[in-house]
Structure formats: C-alpha cells, structure tokens
Short mmCIF file of C-alpha atoms in Angstrom, two decimals:
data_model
loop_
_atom_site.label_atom_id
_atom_site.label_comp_id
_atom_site.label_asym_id
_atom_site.label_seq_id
_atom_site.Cartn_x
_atom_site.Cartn_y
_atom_site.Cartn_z
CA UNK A 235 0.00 0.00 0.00
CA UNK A 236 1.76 2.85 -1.49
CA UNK A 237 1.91 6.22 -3.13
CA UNK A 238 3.65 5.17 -6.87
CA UNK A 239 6.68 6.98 -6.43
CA UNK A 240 11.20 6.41 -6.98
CA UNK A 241 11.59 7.31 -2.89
CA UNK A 242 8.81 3.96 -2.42
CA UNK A 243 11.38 1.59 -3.54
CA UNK A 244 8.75 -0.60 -5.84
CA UNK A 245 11.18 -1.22 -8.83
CA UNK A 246 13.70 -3.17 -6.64
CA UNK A 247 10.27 -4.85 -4.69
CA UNK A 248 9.53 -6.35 -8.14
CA UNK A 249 12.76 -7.14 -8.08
CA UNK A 250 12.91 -8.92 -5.06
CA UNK A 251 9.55 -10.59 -5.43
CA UNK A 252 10.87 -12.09 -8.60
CA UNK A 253 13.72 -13.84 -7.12
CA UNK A 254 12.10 -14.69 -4.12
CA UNK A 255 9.80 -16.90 -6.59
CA UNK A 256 13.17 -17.89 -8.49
CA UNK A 257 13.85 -19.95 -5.10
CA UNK A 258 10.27 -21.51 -5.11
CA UNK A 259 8.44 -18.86 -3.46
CA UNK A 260 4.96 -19.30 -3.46
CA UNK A 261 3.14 -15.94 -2.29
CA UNK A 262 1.71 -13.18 -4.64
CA UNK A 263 2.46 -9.96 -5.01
CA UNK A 264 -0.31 -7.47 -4.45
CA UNK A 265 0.80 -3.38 -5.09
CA UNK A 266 -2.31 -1.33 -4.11
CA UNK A 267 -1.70 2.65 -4.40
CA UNK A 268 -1.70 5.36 -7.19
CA UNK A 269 1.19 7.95 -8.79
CA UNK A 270 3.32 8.96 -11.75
CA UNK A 271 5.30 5.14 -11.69
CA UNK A 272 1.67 3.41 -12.52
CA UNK A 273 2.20 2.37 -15.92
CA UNK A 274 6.23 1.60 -15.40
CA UNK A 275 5.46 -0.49 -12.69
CA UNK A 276 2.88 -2.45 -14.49
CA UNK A 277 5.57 -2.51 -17.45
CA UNK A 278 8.20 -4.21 -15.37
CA UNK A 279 5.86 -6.66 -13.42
CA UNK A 280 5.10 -7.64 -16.86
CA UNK A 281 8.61 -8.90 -17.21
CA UNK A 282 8.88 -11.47 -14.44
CA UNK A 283 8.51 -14.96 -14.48
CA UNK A 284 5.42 -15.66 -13.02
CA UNK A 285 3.91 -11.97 -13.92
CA UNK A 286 0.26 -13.45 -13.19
CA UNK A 287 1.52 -13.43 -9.44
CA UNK A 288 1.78 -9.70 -9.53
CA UNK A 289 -0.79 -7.42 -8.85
CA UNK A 290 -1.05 -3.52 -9.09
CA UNK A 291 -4.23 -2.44 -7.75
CA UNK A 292 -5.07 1.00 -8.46
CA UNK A 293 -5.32 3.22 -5.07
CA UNK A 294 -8.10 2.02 -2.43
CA UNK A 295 -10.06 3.79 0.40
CA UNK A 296 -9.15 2.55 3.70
CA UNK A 297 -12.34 0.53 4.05
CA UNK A 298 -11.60 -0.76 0.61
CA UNK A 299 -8.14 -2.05 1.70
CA UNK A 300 -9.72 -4.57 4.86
CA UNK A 301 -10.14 -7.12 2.81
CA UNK A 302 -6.48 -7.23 1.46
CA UNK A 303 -4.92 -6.95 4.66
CA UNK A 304 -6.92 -9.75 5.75
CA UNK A 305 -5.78 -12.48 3.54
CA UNK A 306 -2.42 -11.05 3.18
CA UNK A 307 0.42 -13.50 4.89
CA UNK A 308 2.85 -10.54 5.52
CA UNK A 309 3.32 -6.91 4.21
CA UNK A 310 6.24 -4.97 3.15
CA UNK A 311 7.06 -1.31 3.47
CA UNK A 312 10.85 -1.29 0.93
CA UNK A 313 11.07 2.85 0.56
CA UNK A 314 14.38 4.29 0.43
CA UNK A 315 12.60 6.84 2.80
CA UNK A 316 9.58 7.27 4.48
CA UNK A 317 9.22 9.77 7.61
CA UNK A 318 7.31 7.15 9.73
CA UNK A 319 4.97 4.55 7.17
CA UNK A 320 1.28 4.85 8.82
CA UNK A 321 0.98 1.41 6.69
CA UNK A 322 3.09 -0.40 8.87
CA UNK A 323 0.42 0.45 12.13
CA UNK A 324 -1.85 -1.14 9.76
CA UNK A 325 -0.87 -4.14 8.60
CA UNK A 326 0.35 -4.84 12.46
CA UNK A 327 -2.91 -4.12 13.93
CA UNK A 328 -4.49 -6.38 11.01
CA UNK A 329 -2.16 -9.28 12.37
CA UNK A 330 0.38 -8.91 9.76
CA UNK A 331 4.26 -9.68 10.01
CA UNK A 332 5.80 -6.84 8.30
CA UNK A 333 9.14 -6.50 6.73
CA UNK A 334 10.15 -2.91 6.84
CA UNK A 335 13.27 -0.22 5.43
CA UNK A 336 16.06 0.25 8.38
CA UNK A 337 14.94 3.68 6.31
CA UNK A 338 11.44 4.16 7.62
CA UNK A 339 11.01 6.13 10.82
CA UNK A 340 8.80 3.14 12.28
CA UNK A 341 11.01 0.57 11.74
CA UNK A 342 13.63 2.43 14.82
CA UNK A 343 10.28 2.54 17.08
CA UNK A 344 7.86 -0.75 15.49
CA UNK A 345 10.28 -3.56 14.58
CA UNK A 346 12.39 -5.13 16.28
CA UNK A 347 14.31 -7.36 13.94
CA UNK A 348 13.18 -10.97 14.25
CA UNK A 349 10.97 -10.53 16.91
CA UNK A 350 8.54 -8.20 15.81
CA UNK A 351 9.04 -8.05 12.45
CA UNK A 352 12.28 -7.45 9.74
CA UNK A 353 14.63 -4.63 9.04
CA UNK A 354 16.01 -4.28 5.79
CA UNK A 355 18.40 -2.33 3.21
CA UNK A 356 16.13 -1.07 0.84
CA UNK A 357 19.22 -1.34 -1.39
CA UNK A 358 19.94 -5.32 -0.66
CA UNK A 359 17.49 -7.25 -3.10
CA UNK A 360 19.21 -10.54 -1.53
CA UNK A 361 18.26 -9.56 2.03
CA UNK A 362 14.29 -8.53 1.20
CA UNK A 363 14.17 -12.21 -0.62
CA UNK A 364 15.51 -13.86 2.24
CA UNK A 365 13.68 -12.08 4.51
CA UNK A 366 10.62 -12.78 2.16
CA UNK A 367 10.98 -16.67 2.75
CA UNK A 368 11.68 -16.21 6.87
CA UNK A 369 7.92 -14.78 6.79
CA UNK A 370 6.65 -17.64 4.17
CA UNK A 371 8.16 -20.53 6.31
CA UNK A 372 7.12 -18.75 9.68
CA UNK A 373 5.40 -21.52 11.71
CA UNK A 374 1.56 -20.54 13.07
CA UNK A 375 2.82 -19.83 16.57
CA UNK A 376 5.86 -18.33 15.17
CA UNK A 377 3.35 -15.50 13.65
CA UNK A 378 1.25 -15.47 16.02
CA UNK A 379 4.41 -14.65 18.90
CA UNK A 380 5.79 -11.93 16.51
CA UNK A 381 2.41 -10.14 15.04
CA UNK A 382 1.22 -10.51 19.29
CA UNK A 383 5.02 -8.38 20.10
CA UNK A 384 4.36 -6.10 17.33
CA UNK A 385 0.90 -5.24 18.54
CA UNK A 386 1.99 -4.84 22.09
CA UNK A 387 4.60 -2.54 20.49
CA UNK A 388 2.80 -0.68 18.64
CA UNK A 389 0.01 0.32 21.75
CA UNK A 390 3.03 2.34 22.74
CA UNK A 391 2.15 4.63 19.67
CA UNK A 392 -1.71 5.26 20.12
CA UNK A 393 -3.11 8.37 20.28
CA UNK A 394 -3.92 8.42 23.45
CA UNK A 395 -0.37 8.42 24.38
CA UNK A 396 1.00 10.83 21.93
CA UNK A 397 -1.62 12.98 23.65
CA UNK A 398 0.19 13.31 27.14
CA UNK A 399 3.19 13.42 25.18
CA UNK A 400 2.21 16.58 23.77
CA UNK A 401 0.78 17.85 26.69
CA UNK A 402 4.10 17.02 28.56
CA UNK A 403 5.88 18.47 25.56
CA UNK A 404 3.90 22.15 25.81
CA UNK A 405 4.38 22.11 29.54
#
C-alpha cells in the first residue's frame, strides 16, 4: 500500500519478489496505491517470471483495503525513505508480520528485527528475498508470537499516548 513513487522503492520490490519466486516462493504480489510510476510499474511486473503473481491495484479507500490486509500472509514497506509509514500500524494491527526499510522512521520505534518483524536495506534485493521466505516458512505460533510483540509494540504509539506526550511536551 503505497503512493507510486522512486523514494517507495517498488522497482527493486519487483525485483525482489521475482527472485524470491526464483527460489520456489509461493506468495503473490499485491501493489495497491496510485502515482506517476503506474504504468512503469505495471511494465516491469510484466517482465517477471510468473507476472500473473503480480498485482497492481489502483489506489483504495481505507475501508476498501480490509479485505487485502486480511488475507495477506505478511506486508512490506521497501522505501528508500519514508518519515514514519502509517501502513506499517496497519498491517500490524491487522495481524500482519511486516518486513520494513532500516529507512522508515517506524522501523527504529515498530520492529524489532526478528521478533517483531524485519529490518532491511532497501538497497539489498538478496536480504528482502531472504527475509521474504523467513515470513513464508514462519510456523503458526511463530506469527502469532511476533504479530502478538508487534501489537503490544505498537500500543506504545496510540493516540492516546502521543496525547500526554504533547501535553508534557507544551508544559
């Protein structure tokens, strides 16, 4: 879920995605969002080997997007830079493991690498693939331990607390 933009890192997601399923993967992709990279992206999933895998679904209310989260198995945030990734609270509270950018501000505060999630170079293609398969071959109760951390994580971040910490802030 993702504006279609260079700084969101999508080219080298393709990338990724396509030799993760080099190595037998067997998830789909699924790109939901909208921007100026729409028809480049669609150009270069094209280009894969199993192309019918990849999906890029134009943009999507937030209402519209419940059902994807739902019967996703993981989501990935790969931007080069994002200043925090409001997608990543999402797909945690919707029970997702997420694999996230070392250069998203969530990933310092959200994920702890392999426990509540994965850290990544969103320059090392190798390291999103592998990190692709960890989630795939995640057992049930391995999930369930890391998606239950990252919620319990992520209540740290509610708006109820970033209300006293505002209020403590303007003291």
């Amino acid at each position: 879920v993702s504006r279609f933009l260079e700084r969101k890192n999508l080219f080298n997601l393709i990338k990724s995605f396509s030799n993760y399923q080099k190595e037998g993967g067997n998830w789909g992709l699924k790109i939901i969002g909208s921007g100026d990279l729409h028809i480049e992206l669609k150009k270069y999933a094209n280009k894969i080997i199993n192309k019918e895998k990849v999906e890029i679904i134009n943009w999507l209310q937030i209402n519209d997007l419940v059902p994807y989260y739902k019967n996703a198995s993981g989501f990935i945030l790969p931007s080069y830079f994002d200043n925090w990734g409001l997608v990543v609270n999402e797909a945690i509270a919707s029970g997702l493991p997420c694999i996230v950018s070392k250069n998203c501000g969530c990933a310092v505060d959200l994920i702890k690498n392999n426990e509540t999630g994965f850290v990544f170079n969103p320059n090392n293609n190798e390291e999103l693939k592998i990190f692709m398969k960890k989630v795939e071959n995640l057992t049930k109760y391995e999930q369930l331990k890391m998606v239950s951390l990252a919620r319990t994580n992520l209540n740290n971040y509610d708006l109820n607390i970033f209300s006293k910490n505002l209020k403590k802030a303007i003291v």
